[in-house]
Amino acid sequence: MVVLLAVSSVCALSLGTPYVPPHRLAAAVLDGDTTLAGIVVTELRVPRLVLALVAGACLGAAGLVLQEALRNPLAVPEMLGVSSGAALGVAAPLVLSLSLPAAVQPMLAIGGAALGGGLTLLAAGLGRSPSAVLLTGAAVAAALQAALLVLMVMADQLDLQLIYRYLLGSLSARTWDDVAGLWPWLLVAAPALVLCAPVLSVMRLGDEDAAALGVRAQRARLAALAIAVVLIAPVTAVCGPVAWVGFLAPHLARWFDPAAGAVRWLPWSAAWGAAVVTVADVPARLALAPVETPAGAWTALLGVPAGVALMRSGGRGRAARRRPAASAAVREPLPGPRKAASGAADDIPRPGASDDVTADAPGHGGLDDGCPPPSGATRTEDVR
C-alpha cells in the first residue's frame, strides 16, 4: 500500500501539462512563485493530491464503520441514503439559484446526509434489524436520487453540466481553500472514530451478545451513522459523491489482515481509501486529456468488481480453513479396537469362533501352510 501511494502520488504531481520530472518536484515546490511548473504543482496538483488523500481516508473509514455497525459487507454510504442526501443538499441551492457562501456548503451536505440516514433508520425501526436498515436504505437512496433527477430537469444547461459533473464525483479545479474546509470536520470525527472502534468490535457479536456486554445496539448504530455522516458529508460537499470507495477499502483491509478486528481494520481502511482515490484520480486526469473525467466514475468502475472479487476470495478462504479441520476430525480413528457394525450379537461367543480367529494365524495350521485344521474345527466362511 505504501508503494502504491508513493507511485500514485509521484504520478499525480509529475504527469500532465507541463510535465515535471520526479527529481525536480522538490525544486518546483520550493520555487513555486517563480516558475510555471512550480505554480502548477503547488497551486493545483498538491491541493488536489491532498484532497484525494483526505477524501479517500474519510470515505474508507466511514465505509468500515457502517459495515461493522450493520454487520453487512454491503453496507456502504451509497446504499444507505447518506451520499445521495448530501448530494441533494448541495445541488438544491444551485438549481434554485440561491447564492450561498462556500462555507455553508458543508452544512448543507451534512443536513442532507443526516436527512437521508435519519429517514433510513426511522423507516427501519431505528435500526432494530441490520438487514432491514440496509434494505430500507436502498429504497431511501433511490428516492433521493429521483429527487436529484427532478432537480436536473429543472436546471438550465449550464447548471445541468455542473450538477452532472458534481454527481459523478470530481477533484477538478480544487484549491487549498477546499482542503482547508475539511479540517474542522476531521478534528471532530477523529476522536469519535477512536472511541467508536472498540464498540464496533463488540457489535460484531450480535445485538444480544453486545447487550450482555453493556452495549446498546440501537444507540450504537445511531452513533455510527452520525460519525459516518460527519465523515462523508464534508467530502461530498467538496468533491461530490466519490462512489464505492467505502465499499472497496474495508474489504482490502480485511483481505490483507483477516484475523484482525475493527480496531486494527479502521486505520488500514482509511489508508486503503486514500490509496484508491489517489490511484483513480490519475487516469481521471490523464486518460482522455485534455478532457478530465470524474474520479467517481473510475472508482466505481474499478471498485465494484474488485470488491466483489475480494468478497468471494475471502469467503472461499474461510471455508477452506474450516474444511481441513472438519475432515481431519472425520478421518481420525477412534481409540481402541474396531468392532463390526453388527451390534451386540457380535459380543456373544459362538461355537468355533476361536478356531475361526486362529485359523489363519501362524502355527495354527491354516490352509496357507498346507496343514489340516485341528479336529473339531470348521472352515466356515467369515461372513463379516
mmCIF file of C-alpha atoms in Angstrom:
data_model
loop_
_atom_site.group_PDB
_atom_site.id
_atom_site.type_symbol
_atom_site.label_atom_id
_atom_site.label_comp_id
_atom_site.label_asym_id
_atom_site.label_seq_id
_atom_site.Cartn_x
_atom_site.Cartn_y
_atom_site.Cartn_z
ATOM 1 C CA MET A 1 0.000 0.000 0.000
ATOM 2 C CA VAL A 2 2.860 2.382 0.814
ATOM 3 C CA VAL A 3 4.456 1.680 -2.559
ATOM 4 C CA LEU A 4 1.120 2.204 -4.285
ATOM 5 C CA LEU A 5 0.600 5.521 -2.523
ATOM 6 C CA ALA A 6 4.123 6.694 -3.328
ATOM 7 C CA VAL A 7 3.916 5.798 -7.024
ATOM 8 C CA SER A 8 0.454 7.295 -7.481
ATOM 9 C CA SER A 9 1.462 10.490 -5.655
ATOM 10 C CA VAL A 10 4.528 10.958 -7.842
ATOM 11 C CA CYS A 11 2.429 10.380 -10.965
ATOM 12 C CA ALA A 12 -0.182 12.869 -9.754
ATOM 13 C CA LEU A 13 2.447 15.556 -9.241
ATOM 14 C CA SER A 14 4.612 14.866 -12.285
ATOM 15 C CA LEU A 15 2.328 13.894 -15.170
ATOM 16 C CA GLY A 16 0.297 16.392 -17.113
ATOM 17 C CA THR A 17 0.909 19.697 -18.825
ATOM 18 C CA PRO A 18 3.510 20.872 -18.002
ATOM 19 C CA TYR A 19 5.394 17.657 -17.256
ATOM 20 C CA VAL A 20 7.611 17.923 -14.187
ATOM 21 C CA PRO A 21 10.271 15.192 -13.769
ATOM 22 C CA PRO A 22 10.157 13.475 -10.396
ATOM 23 C CA HIS A 23 13.648 14.629 -9.437
ATOM 24 C CA ARG A 24 12.577 18.258 -9.930
ATOM 25 C CA LEU A 25 9.429 18.142 -7.810
ATOM 26 C CA ALA A 26 11.148 19.420 -4.685
ATOM 27 C CA ALA A 27 12.688 22.336 -6.581
ATOM 28 C CA ALA A 28 9.370 23.121 -8.263
ATOM 29 C CA VAL A 29 7.639 23.314 -4.889
ATOM 30 C CA LEU A 30 10.369 25.493 -3.391
ATOM 31 C CA ASP A 31 10.420 27.800 -6.439
ATOM 32 C CA GLY A 32 6.673 27.862 -6.856
ATOM 33 C CA ASP A 33 6.414 31.633 -7.114
ATOM 34 C CA THR A 34 8.903 31.998 -9.950
ATOM 35 C CA THR A 35 8.255 29.217 -12.477
ATOM 36 C CA LEU A 36 5.194 27.959 -14.292
ATOM 37 C CA ALA A 37 5.855 24.376 -13.229
ATOM 38 C CA GLY A 38 6.147 25.467 -9.610
ATOM 39 C CA ILE A 39 2.850 27.349 -9.733
ATOM 40 C CA VAL A 40 1.035 24.420 -11.338
ATOM 41 C CA VAL A 41 2.452 21.950 -8.827
ATOM 42 C CA THR A 42 1.924 23.996 -5.672
ATOM 43 C CA GLU A 43 -1.406 25.623 -6.505
ATOM 44 C CA LEU A 44 -3.167 22.891 -8.469
ATOM 45 C CA ARG A 45 -1.603 19.447 -8.161
ATOM 46 C CA VAL A 46 -0.572 19.407 -4.497
ATOM 47 C CA PRO A 47 -4.012 20.573 -3.229
ATOM 48 C CA ARG A 48 -5.679 18.024 -5.488
ATOM 49 C CA LEU A 49 -3.425 15.253 -4.157
ATOM 50 C CA VAL A 50 -4.022 16.246 -0.534
ATOM 51 C CA LEU A 51 -7.767 16.392 -1.143
ATOM 52 C CA ALA A 52 -7.702 12.927 -2.747
ATOM 53 C CA LEU A 53 -5.840 11.507 0.260
ATOM 54 C CA VAL A 54 -8.144 13.129 2.812
ATOM 55 C CA ALA A 55 -11.350 12.311 0.930
ATOM 56 C CA GLY A 56 -10.338 8.690 0.395
ATOM 57 C CA ALA A 57 -9.384 8.263 4.048
ATOM 58 C CA CYS A 58 -12.728 9.673 5.214
ATOM 59 C CA LEU A 59 -14.746 7.509 2.835
ATOM 60 C CA GLY A 60 -12.774 4.360 3.683
ATOM 61 C CA ALA A 61 -13.185 4.872 7.429
ATOM 62 C CA ALA A 62 -16.898 5.667 7.044
ATOM 63 C CA GLY A 63 -17.433 2.518 4.986
ATOM 64 C CA LEU A 64 -15.857 0.330 7.663
ATOM 65 C CA VAL A 65 -17.930 1.991 10.400
ATOM 66 C CA LEU A 66 -21.168 1.322 8.526
ATOM 67 C CA GLN A 67 -20.271 -2.263 7.609
ATOM 68 C CA GLU A 68 -19.256 -3.180 11.138
ATOM 69 C CA ALA A 69 -22.219 -1.427 12.754
ATOM 70 C CA LEU A 70 -24.708 -3.195 10.478
ATOM 71 C CA ARG A 71 -22.717 -6.461 10.241
ATOM 72 C CA ASN A 72 -23.087 -6.458 6.467
ATOM 73 C CA PRO A 73 -20.272 -6.138 3.894
ATOM 74 C CA LEU A 74 -22.643 -4.348 1.504
ATOM 75 C CA ALA A 75 -23.488 -1.518 3.909
ATOM 76 C CA VAL A 76 -21.914 1.415 2.072
ATOM 77 C CA PRO A 77 -22.852 5.138 2.025
ATOM 78 C CA GLU A 78 -24.369 4.747 -1.441
ATOM 79 C CA MET A 79 -26.803 2.100 -0.141
ATOM 80 C CA LEU A 80 -27.971 3.967 2.973
ATOM 81 C CA GLY A 81 -29.062 7.303 1.550
ATOM 82 C CA VAL A 82 -26.141 9.199 3.107
ATOM 83 C CA SER A 83 -24.276 10.101 -0.087
ATOM 84 C CA SER A 84 -27.475 10.827 -2.020
ATOM 85 C CA GLY A 85 -28.772 13.060 0.769
ATOM 86 C CA ALA A 86 -25.536 15.019 0.928
ATOM 87 C CA ALA A 87 -25.530 15.494 -2.853
ATOM 88 C CA LEU A 88 -29.153 16.646 -2.741
ATOM 89 C CA GLY A 89 -28.350 19.198 -0.047
ATOM 90 C CA VAL A 90 -25.589 20.722 -2.161
ATOM 91 C CA ALA A 91 -27.342 20.547 -5.555
ATOM 92 C CA ALA A 92 -30.684 22.037 -4.472
ATOM 93 C CA PRO A 93 -29.427 25.604 -3.803
ATOM 94 C CA LEU A 94 -27.544 25.556 -7.109
ATOM 95 C CA VAL A 95 -30.673 24.713 -9.105
ATOM 96 C CA LEU A 96 -32.871 27.101 -7.123
ATOM 97 C CA SER A 97 -30.372 29.942 -7.764
ATOM 98 C CA LEU A 98 -29.713 30.579 -4.076
ATOM 99 C CA SER A 99 -26.468 32.466 -3.579
ATOM 100 C CA LEU A 100 -24.842 30.974 -0.508
ATOM 101 C CA PRO A 101 -21.244 31.311 0.695
ATOM 102 C CA ALA A 102 -18.943 28.385 0.150
ATOM 103 C CA ALA A 103 -18.553 27.889 3.901
ATOM 104 C CA VAL A 104 -22.231 26.942 4.138
ATOM 105 C CA GLN A 105 -21.988 24.050 1.661
ATOM 106 C CA PRO A 106 -20.614 21.560 4.206
ATOM 107 C CA MET A 107 -23.526 22.370 6.492
ATOM 108 C CA LEU A 108 -25.987 21.758 3.664
ATOM 109 C CA ALA A 109 -24.282 18.481 2.850
ATOM 110 C CA ILE A 110 -24.378 17.391 6.492
ATOM 111 C CA GLY A 111 -28.063 18.306 6.682
ATOM 112 C CA GLY A 112 -28.846 16.292 3.555
ATOM 113 C CA ALA A 113 -26.779 13.308 4.690
ATOM 114 C CA ALA A 114 -28.430 13.390 8.117
ATOM 115 C CA LEU A 115 -31.816 13.564 6.415
ATOM 116 C CA GLY A 116 -31.085 10.508 4.268
ATOM 117 C CA GLY A 117 -29.621 8.487 7.118
ATOM 118 C CA GLY A 118 -32.359 9.537 9.526
ATOM 119 C CA LEU A 119 -35.082 8.520 7.090
ATOM 120 C CA THR A 120 -33.380 5.153 6.684
ATOM 121 C CA LEU A 121 -33.248 4.486 10.416
ATOM 122 C CA LEU A 122 -36.776 5.719 11.034
ATOM 123 C CA ALA A 123 -38.210 3.596 8.242
ATOM 124 C CA ALA A 124 -36.263 0.575 9.509
ATOM 125 C CA GLY A 125 -37.493 0.977 13.096
ATOM 126 C CA LEU A 126 -34.477 2.875 14.478
ATOM 127 C CA GLY A 127 -32.048 0.192 13.415
ATOM 128 C CA ARG A 128 -33.550 -2.790 15.205
ATOM 129 C CA SER A 129 -32.508 -5.118 12.389
ATOM 130 C CA PRO A 130 -29.287 -4.619 10.367
ATOM 131 C CA SER A 131 -30.758 -6.281 7.272
ATOM 132 C CA ALA A 132 -33.860 -4.068 7.482
ATOM 133 C CA VAL A 133 -31.648 -0.978 7.689
ATOM 134 C CA LEU A 134 -29.770 -1.980 4.538
ATOM 135 C CA LEU A 135 -32.884 -2.747 2.501
ATOM 136 C CA THR A 136 -34.641 0.406 3.655
ATOM 137 C CA GLY A 137 -31.515 2.451 2.916
ATOM 138 C CA ALA A 138 -31.520 1.243 -0.677
ATOM 139 C CA ALA A 139 -35.127 2.428 -1.045
ATOM 140 C CA VAL A 140 -34.362 5.819 0.546
ATOM 141 C CA ALA A 141 -31.305 6.240 -1.695
ATOM 142 C CA ALA A 142 -33.447 5.538 -4.760
ATOM 143 C CA ALA A 143 -35.994 8.150 -3.628
ATOM 144 C CA LEU A 144 -33.290 10.771 -3.087
ATOM 145 C CA GLN A 145 -31.768 10.034 -6.473
ATOM 146 C CA ALA A 146 -35.198 10.531 -8.000
ATOM 147 C CA ALA A 147 -35.338 13.939 -6.332
ATOM 148 C CA LEU A 148 -31.945 14.722 -7.846
ATOM 149 C CA LEU A 149 -33.276 13.803 -11.283
ATOM 150 C CA VAL A 150 -36.173 16.212 -10.780
ATOM 151 C CA LEU A 151 -33.689 18.974 -9.959
ATOM 152 C CA MET A 152 -31.676 18.157 -13.058
ATOM 153 C CA VAL A 153 -34.827 18.524 -15.171
ATOM 154 C CA MET A 154 -35.477 21.938 -13.627
ATOM 155 C CA ALA A 155 -31.915 23.171 -14.153
ATOM 156 C CA ASP A 156 -30.742 25.107 -17.190
ATOM 157 C CA GLN A 157 -27.992 23.872 -19.476
ATOM 158 C CA LEU A 158 -25.070 25.403 -17.591
ATOM 159 C CA ASP A 159 -26.258 24.263 -14.182
ATOM 160 C CA LEU A 160 -27.030 20.841 -15.612
ATOM 161 C CA GLN A 161 -23.423 20.351 -16.680
ATOM 162 C CA LEU A 162 -22.174 21.427 -13.254
ATOM 163 C CA ILE A 163 -24.602 19.133 -11.432
ATOM 164 C CA TYR A 164 -23.809 16.208 -13.705
ATOM 165 C CA ARG A 165 -20.066 16.511 -13.100
ATOM 166 C CA TYR A 166 -20.605 17.040 -9.402
ATOM 167 C CA LEU A 167 -22.825 13.974 -9.009
ATOM 168 C CA LEU A 168 -20.140 11.742 -10.521
ATOM 169 C CA GLY A 169 -17.518 12.965 -8.048
ATOM 170 C CA SER A 170 -14.693 15.108 -9.374
ATOM 171 C CA LEU A 171 -11.480 16.577 -7.963
ATOM 172 C CA SER A 172 -11.025 19.005 -10.810
ATOM 173 C CA ALA A 173 -10.076 22.651 -10.071
ATOM 174 C CA ARG A 174 -9.845 22.156 -6.311
ATOM 175 C CA THR A 175 -7.635 24.572 -4.359
ATOM 176 C CA TRP A 176 -6.236 24.984 -0.871
ATOM 177 C CA ASP A 177 -9.475 26.659 0.238
ATOM 178 C CA ASP A 178 -11.360 23.425 -0.432
ATOM 179 C CA VAL A 179 -8.806 21.453 1.561
ATOM 180 C CA ALA A 180 -8.952 23.916 4.454
ATOM 181 C CA GLY A 181 -12.726 23.471 4.702
ATOM 182 C CA LEU A 182 -12.319 19.795 5.647
ATOM 183 C CA TRP A 183 -10.005 20.134 8.652
ATOM 184 C CA PRO A 184 -12.600 21.316 11.231
ATOM 185 C CA TRP A 185 -14.782 18.305 10.495
ATOM 186 C CA LEU A 186 -11.831 15.952 10.676
ATOM 187 C CA LEU A 187 -10.943 17.293 14.126
ATOM 188 C CA VAL A 188 -14.447 16.351 15.247
ATOM 189 C CA ALA A 189 -14.554 12.947 13.532
ATOM 190 C CA ALA A 190 -11.101 11.634 14.513
ATOM 191 C CA PRO A 191 -11.733 11.392 18.302
ATOM 192 C CA ALA A 192 -15.175 9.923 17.633
ATOM 193 C CA LEU A 193 -13.578 7.201 15.492
ATOM 194 C CA VAL A 194 -11.118 6.333 18.239
ATOM 195 C CA LEU A 195 -13.963 5.922 20.721
ATOM 196 C CA CYS A 196 -16.160 4.068 18.239
ATOM 197 C CA ALA A 197 -13.706 1.346 17.163
ATOM 198 C CA PRO A 198 -13.913 -0.854 20.316
ATOM 199 C CA VAL A 199 -17.715 -0.662 20.262
ATOM 200 C CA LEU A 200 -17.731 -1.853 16.654
ATOM 201 C CA SER A 201 -15.749 -4.926 17.677
ATOM 202 C CA VAL A 202 -18.408 -5.758 20.275
ATOM 203 C CA MET A 203 -21.280 -5.208 17.833
ATOM 204 C CA ARG A 204 -19.879 -7.911 15.547
ATOM 205 C CA LEU A 205 -21.044 -10.439 18.131
ATOM 206 C CA GLY A 206 -24.720 -9.597 17.574
ATOM 207 C CA ASP A 207 -27.273 -7.458 19.345
ATOM 208 C CA GLU A 208 -27.969 -9.890 22.190
ATOM 209 C CA ASP A 209 -24.317 -10.563 22.977
ATOM 210 C CA ALA A 210 -23.499 -6.870 22.694
ATOM 211 C CA ALA A 211 -26.317 -6.058 25.135
ATOM 212 C CA ALA A 212 -24.937 -8.668 27.531
ATOM 213 C CA LEU A 213 -21.586 -6.841 27.402
ATOM 214 C CA GLY A 214 -23.215 -3.478 28.097
ATOM 215 C CA VAL A 215 -23.525 -2.069 24.545
ATOM 216 C CA ARG A 216 -26.933 -0.857 23.406
ATOM 217 C CA ALA A 217 -27.091 -1.819 19.752
ATOM 218 C CA GLN A 218 -29.655 0.753 18.620
ATOM 219 C CA ARG A 219 -27.817 3.685 20.175
ATOM 220 C CA ALA A 220 -24.522 2.355 18.843
ATOM 221 C CA ARG A 221 -25.932 2.255 15.306
ATOM 222 C CA LEU A 222 -27.199 5.809 15.651
ATOM 223 C CA ALA A 223 -23.769 6.917 16.821
ATOM 224 C CA ALA A 224 -22.075 5.037 13.984
ATOM 225 C CA LEU A 225 -24.371 6.677 11.448
ATOM 226 C CA ALA A 226 -23.663 10.117 12.956
ATOM 227 C CA ILE A 227 -19.905 9.531 12.664
ATOM 228 C CA ALA A 228 -20.307 8.337 9.075
ATOM 229 C CA VAL A 229 -22.329 11.478 8.259
ATOM 230 C CA VAL A 230 -19.614 13.740 9.678
ATOM 231 C CA LEU A 231 -17.012 11.909 7.597
ATOM 232 C CA ILE A 232 -18.943 11.693 4.327
ATOM 233 C CA ALA A 233 -20.866 14.971 4.114
ATOM 234 C CA PRO A 234 -17.920 17.460 4.024
ATOM 235 C CA VAL A 235 -16.165 15.329 1.405
ATOM 236 C CA THR A 236 -19.332 15.159 -0.677
ATOM 237 C CA ALA A 237 -19.763 18.926 -0.396
ATOM 238 C CA VAL A 238 -16.312 19.495 -1.907
ATOM 239 C CA CYS A 239 -15.806 16.563 -4.285
ATOM 240 C CA GLY A 240 -19.240 15.148 -4.855
ATOM 241 C CA PRO A 241 -20.181 11.528 -4.102
ATOM 242 C CA VAL A 242 -16.999 9.602 -4.991
ATOM 243 C CA ALA A 243 -18.650 6.231 -5.397
ATOM 244 C CA TRP A 244 -17.828 2.842 -3.844
ATOM 245 C CA VAL A 245 -14.636 3.827 -2.046
ATOM 246 C CA GLY A 246 -16.352 2.955 1.234
ATOM 247 C CA PHE A 247 -17.125 -0.466 -0.238
ATOM 248 C CA LEU A 248 -13.666 -1.392 -1.557
ATOM 249 C CA ALA A 249 -11.361 -0.004 1.153
ATOM 250 C CA PRO A 250 -12.759 -2.067 4.090
ATOM 251 C CA HIS A 251 -12.583 -5.249 2.021
ATOM 252 C CA LEU A 252 -8.949 -4.549 1.171
ATOM 253 C CA ALA A 253 -8.187 -4.025 4.865
ATOM 254 C CA ARG A 254 -9.877 -7.321 5.789
ATOM 255 C CA TRP A 255 -8.296 -9.254 2.937
ATOM 256 C CA PHE A 256 -4.740 -8.321 3.934
ATOM 257 C CA ASP A 257 -5.344 -8.918 7.663
ATOM 258 C CA PRO A 258 -8.320 -11.275 8.052
ATOM 259 C CA ALA A 259 -7.576 -12.211 11.671
ATOM 260 C CA ALA A 260 -7.726 -8.639 12.990
ATOM 261 C CA GLY A 261 -10.701 -6.726 14.374
ATOM 262 C CA ALA A 262 -12.317 -3.352 13.839
ATOM 263 C CA VAL A 263 -9.663 -1.556 15.900
ATOM 264 C CA ARG A 264 -6.899 -2.625 13.517
ATOM 265 C CA TRP A 265 -9.014 -2.515 10.368
ATOM 266 C CA LEU A 266 -10.040 1.121 10.861
ATOM 267 C CA PRO A 267 -6.673 2.832 10.135
ATOM 268 C CA TRP A 268 -5.927 0.411 7.311
ATOM 269 C CA SER A 269 -9.318 1.024 5.773
ATOM 270 C CA ALA A 270 -8.659 4.777 5.844
ATOM 271 C CA ALA A 271 -5.246 4.240 4.262
ATOM 272 C CA TRP A 272 -6.632 2.000 1.528
ATOM 273 C CA GLY A 273 -9.363 4.521 0.813
ATOM 274 C CA ALA A 274 -6.744 7.228 0.330
ATOM 275 C CA ALA A 275 -4.797 4.927 -1.997
ATOM 276 C CA VAL A 276 -7.889 4.054 -4.052
ATOM 277 C CA VAL A 277 -8.894 7.688 -4.667
ATOM 278 C CA THR A 278 -5.314 8.739 -5.424
ATOM 279 C CA VAL A 279 -4.862 5.935 -7.946
ATOM 280 C CA ALA A 280 -8.253 6.589 -9.579
ATOM 281 C CA ASP A 281 -7.555 10.316 -9.954
ATOM 282 C CA VAL A 282 -4.516 9.704 -12.191
ATOM 283 C CA PRO A 283 -6.451 8.151 -15.125
ATOM 284 C CA ALA A 284 -9.332 10.543 -14.446
ATOM 285 C CA ARG A 285 -6.985 13.413 -15.194
ATOM 286 C CA LEU A 286 -4.881 11.887 -17.984
ATOM 287 C CA ALA A 287 -6.863 9.135 -19.767
ATOM 288 C CA LEU A 288 -8.796 11.496 -22.081
ATOM 289 C CA ALA A 289 -6.527 14.543 -21.820
ATOM 290 C CA PRO A 290 -7.103 17.424 -22.240
ATOM 291 C CA VAL A 291 -10.636 16.492 -21.129
ATOM 292 C CA GLU A 292 -10.870 15.376 -17.499
ATOM 293 C CA THR A 293 -13.186 12.559 -16.475
ATOM 294 C CA PRO A 294 -14.752 12.376 -12.995
ATOM 295 C CA ALA A 295 -12.776 10.395 -10.444
ATOM 296 C CA GLY A 296 -16.001 8.864 -9.108
ATOM 297 C CA ALA A 297 -16.554 7.110 -12.429
ATOM 298 C CA TRP A 298 -13.169 5.402 -12.132
ATOM 299 C CA THR A 299 -13.652 4.390 -8.505
ATOM 300 C CA ALA A 300 -16.996 2.820 -9.369
ATOM 301 C CA LEU A 301 -15.596 1.156 -12.497
ATOM 302 C CA LEU A 302 -12.682 -0.400 -10.626
ATOM 303 C CA GLY A 303 -14.065 -0.628 -7.105
ATOM 304 C CA VAL A 304 -17.171 -2.742 -7.609
ATOM 305 C CA PRO A 305 -15.518 -5.676 -9.475
ATOM 306 C CA ALA A 306 -12.509 -5.617 -7.166
ATOM 307 C CA GLY A 307 -14.702 -5.552 -4.051
ATOM 308 C CA VAL A 308 -16.838 -8.450 -5.283
ATOM 309 C CA ALA A 309 -13.701 -10.466 -6.084
ATOM 310 C CA LEU A 310 -12.306 -9.781 -2.609
ATOM 311 C CA MET A 311 -15.581 -10.889 -1.008
ATOM 312 C CA ARG A 312 -15.601 -14.138 -2.991
ATOM 313 C CA SER A 313 -11.956 -14.926 -2.292
ATOM 314 C CA GLY A 314 -12.398 -14.135 1.393
ATOM 315 C CA GLY A 315 -15.405 -16.447 1.651
ATOM 316 C CA ARG A 316 -13.575 -19.291 -0.100
ATOM 317 C CA GLY A 317 -10.541 -18.770 2.118
ATOM 318 C CA ARG A 318 -12.605 -19.011 5.305
ATOM 319 C CA ALA A 319 -14.390 -22.109 4.020
ATOM 320 C CA ALA A 320 -11.093 -23.736 3.080
ATOM 321 C CA ARG A 321 -9.692 -23.047 6.538
ATOM 322 C CA ARG A 322 -12.724 -24.684 8.149
ATOM 323 C CA ARG A 323 -12.852 -27.700 5.819
ATOM 324 C CA PRO A 324 -9.487 -29.384 6.690
ATOM 325 C CA ALA A 325 -10.266 -29.312 10.407
ATOM 326 C CA ALA A 326 -13.648 -30.934 9.871
ATOM 327 C CA SER A 327 -12.309 -33.608 7.502
ATOM 328 C CA ALA A 328 -9.451 -34.410 9.857
ATOM 329 C CA ALA A 329 -11.945 -34.922 12.664
ATOM 330 C CA VAL A 330 -13.897 -37.347 10.468
ATOM 331 C CA ARG A 331 -10.832 -39.316 9.407
ATOM 332 C CA GLU A 332 -9.349 -39.587 12.898
ATOM 333 C CA PRO A 333 -9.699 -43.219 14.139
ATOM 334 C CA LEU A 334 -11.431 -43.845 17.397
ATOM 335 C CA PRO A 335 -9.278 -45.205 20.221
ATOM 336 C CA GLY A 336 -9.452 -48.915 20.984
ATOM 337 C CA PRO A 337 -10.123 -51.976 18.778
ATOM 338 C CA ARG A 338 -12.617 -51.690 15.982
ATOM 339 C CA LYS A 339 -15.860 -53.596 16.217
ATOM 340 C CA ALA A 340 -18.121 -54.716 13.484
ATOM 341 C CA ALA A 341 -21.327 -52.841 12.921
ATOM 342 C CA SER A 342 -23.482 -55.866 13.514
ATOM 343 C CA GLY A 343 -24.491 -54.777 17.004
ATOM 344 C CA ALA A 344 -24.426 -56.577 20.351
ATOM 345 C CA ALA A 345 -24.844 -60.000 18.792
ATOM 346 C CA ASP A 346 -21.133 -59.946 17.862
ATOM 347 C CA ASP A 347 -20.173 -59.916 21.528
ATOM 348 C CA ILE A 348 -21.848 -63.310 22.152
ATOM 349 C CA PRO A 349 -19.288 -66.154 21.819
ATOM 350 C CA ARG A 350 -20.214 -68.704 19.171
ATOM 351 C CA PRO A 351 -19.104 -72.309 18.771
ATOM 352 C CA GLY A 352 -15.908 -72.500 16.783
ATOM 353 C CA ALA A 353 -15.371 -68.787 16.889
ATOM 354 C CA SER A 354 -11.920 -69.138 18.394
ATOM 355 C CA ASP A 355 -10.974 -71.598 15.657
ATOM 356 C CA ASP A 356 -12.110 -69.113 13.037
ATOM 357 C CA VAL A 357 -9.982 -66.402 14.583
ATOM 358 C CA THR A 358 -6.885 -68.534 14.890
ATOM 359 C CA ALA A 359 -7.262 -70.480 11.698
ATOM 360 C CA ASP A 360 -5.123 -68.065 9.700
ATOM 361 C CA ALA A 361 -2.671 -67.298 12.491
ATOM 362 C CA PRO A 362 0.889 -68.561 12.080
ATOM 363 C CA GLY A 363 1.458 -72.018 13.558
ATOM 364 C CA HIS A 364 -2.196 -72.935 13.644
ATOM 365 C CA GLY A 365 -2.388 -74.978 10.508
ATOM 366 C CA GLY A 366 -4.276 -72.749 8.151
ATOM 367 C CA LEU A 367 -4.802 -73.532 4.519
ATOM 368 C CA ASP A 368 -1.816 -71.430 3.514
ATOM 369 C CA ASP A 369 0.733 -73.694 5.226
ATOM 370 C CA GLY A 370 -0.813 -76.913 3.919
ATOM 371 C CA CYS A 371 -1.588 -78.403 7.350
ATOM 372 C CA PRO A 372 -5.026 -79.851 8.059
ATOM 373 C CA PRO A 373 -7.215 -77.999 10.519
ATOM 374 C CA PRO A 374 -7.444 -79.240 14.081
ATOM 375 C CA SER A 375 -10.121 -81.765 14.979
ATOM 376 C CA GLY A 376 -13.479 -80.198 15.676
ATOM 377 C CA ALA A 377 -12.700 -77.001 13.737
ATOM 378 C CA THR A 378 -14.824 -75.980 10.806
ATOM 379 C CA ARG A 379 -13.616 -73.913 7.854
ATOM 380 C CA THR A 380 -16.671 -71.719 7.504
ATOM 381 C CA GLU A 381 -16.535 -68.545 5.513
ATOM 382 C CA ASP A 382 -16.391 -65.437 7.642
ATOM 383 C CA VAL A 383 -19.466 -63.545 6.563
ATOM 384 C CA ARG A 384 -18.217 -60.443 8.212
#
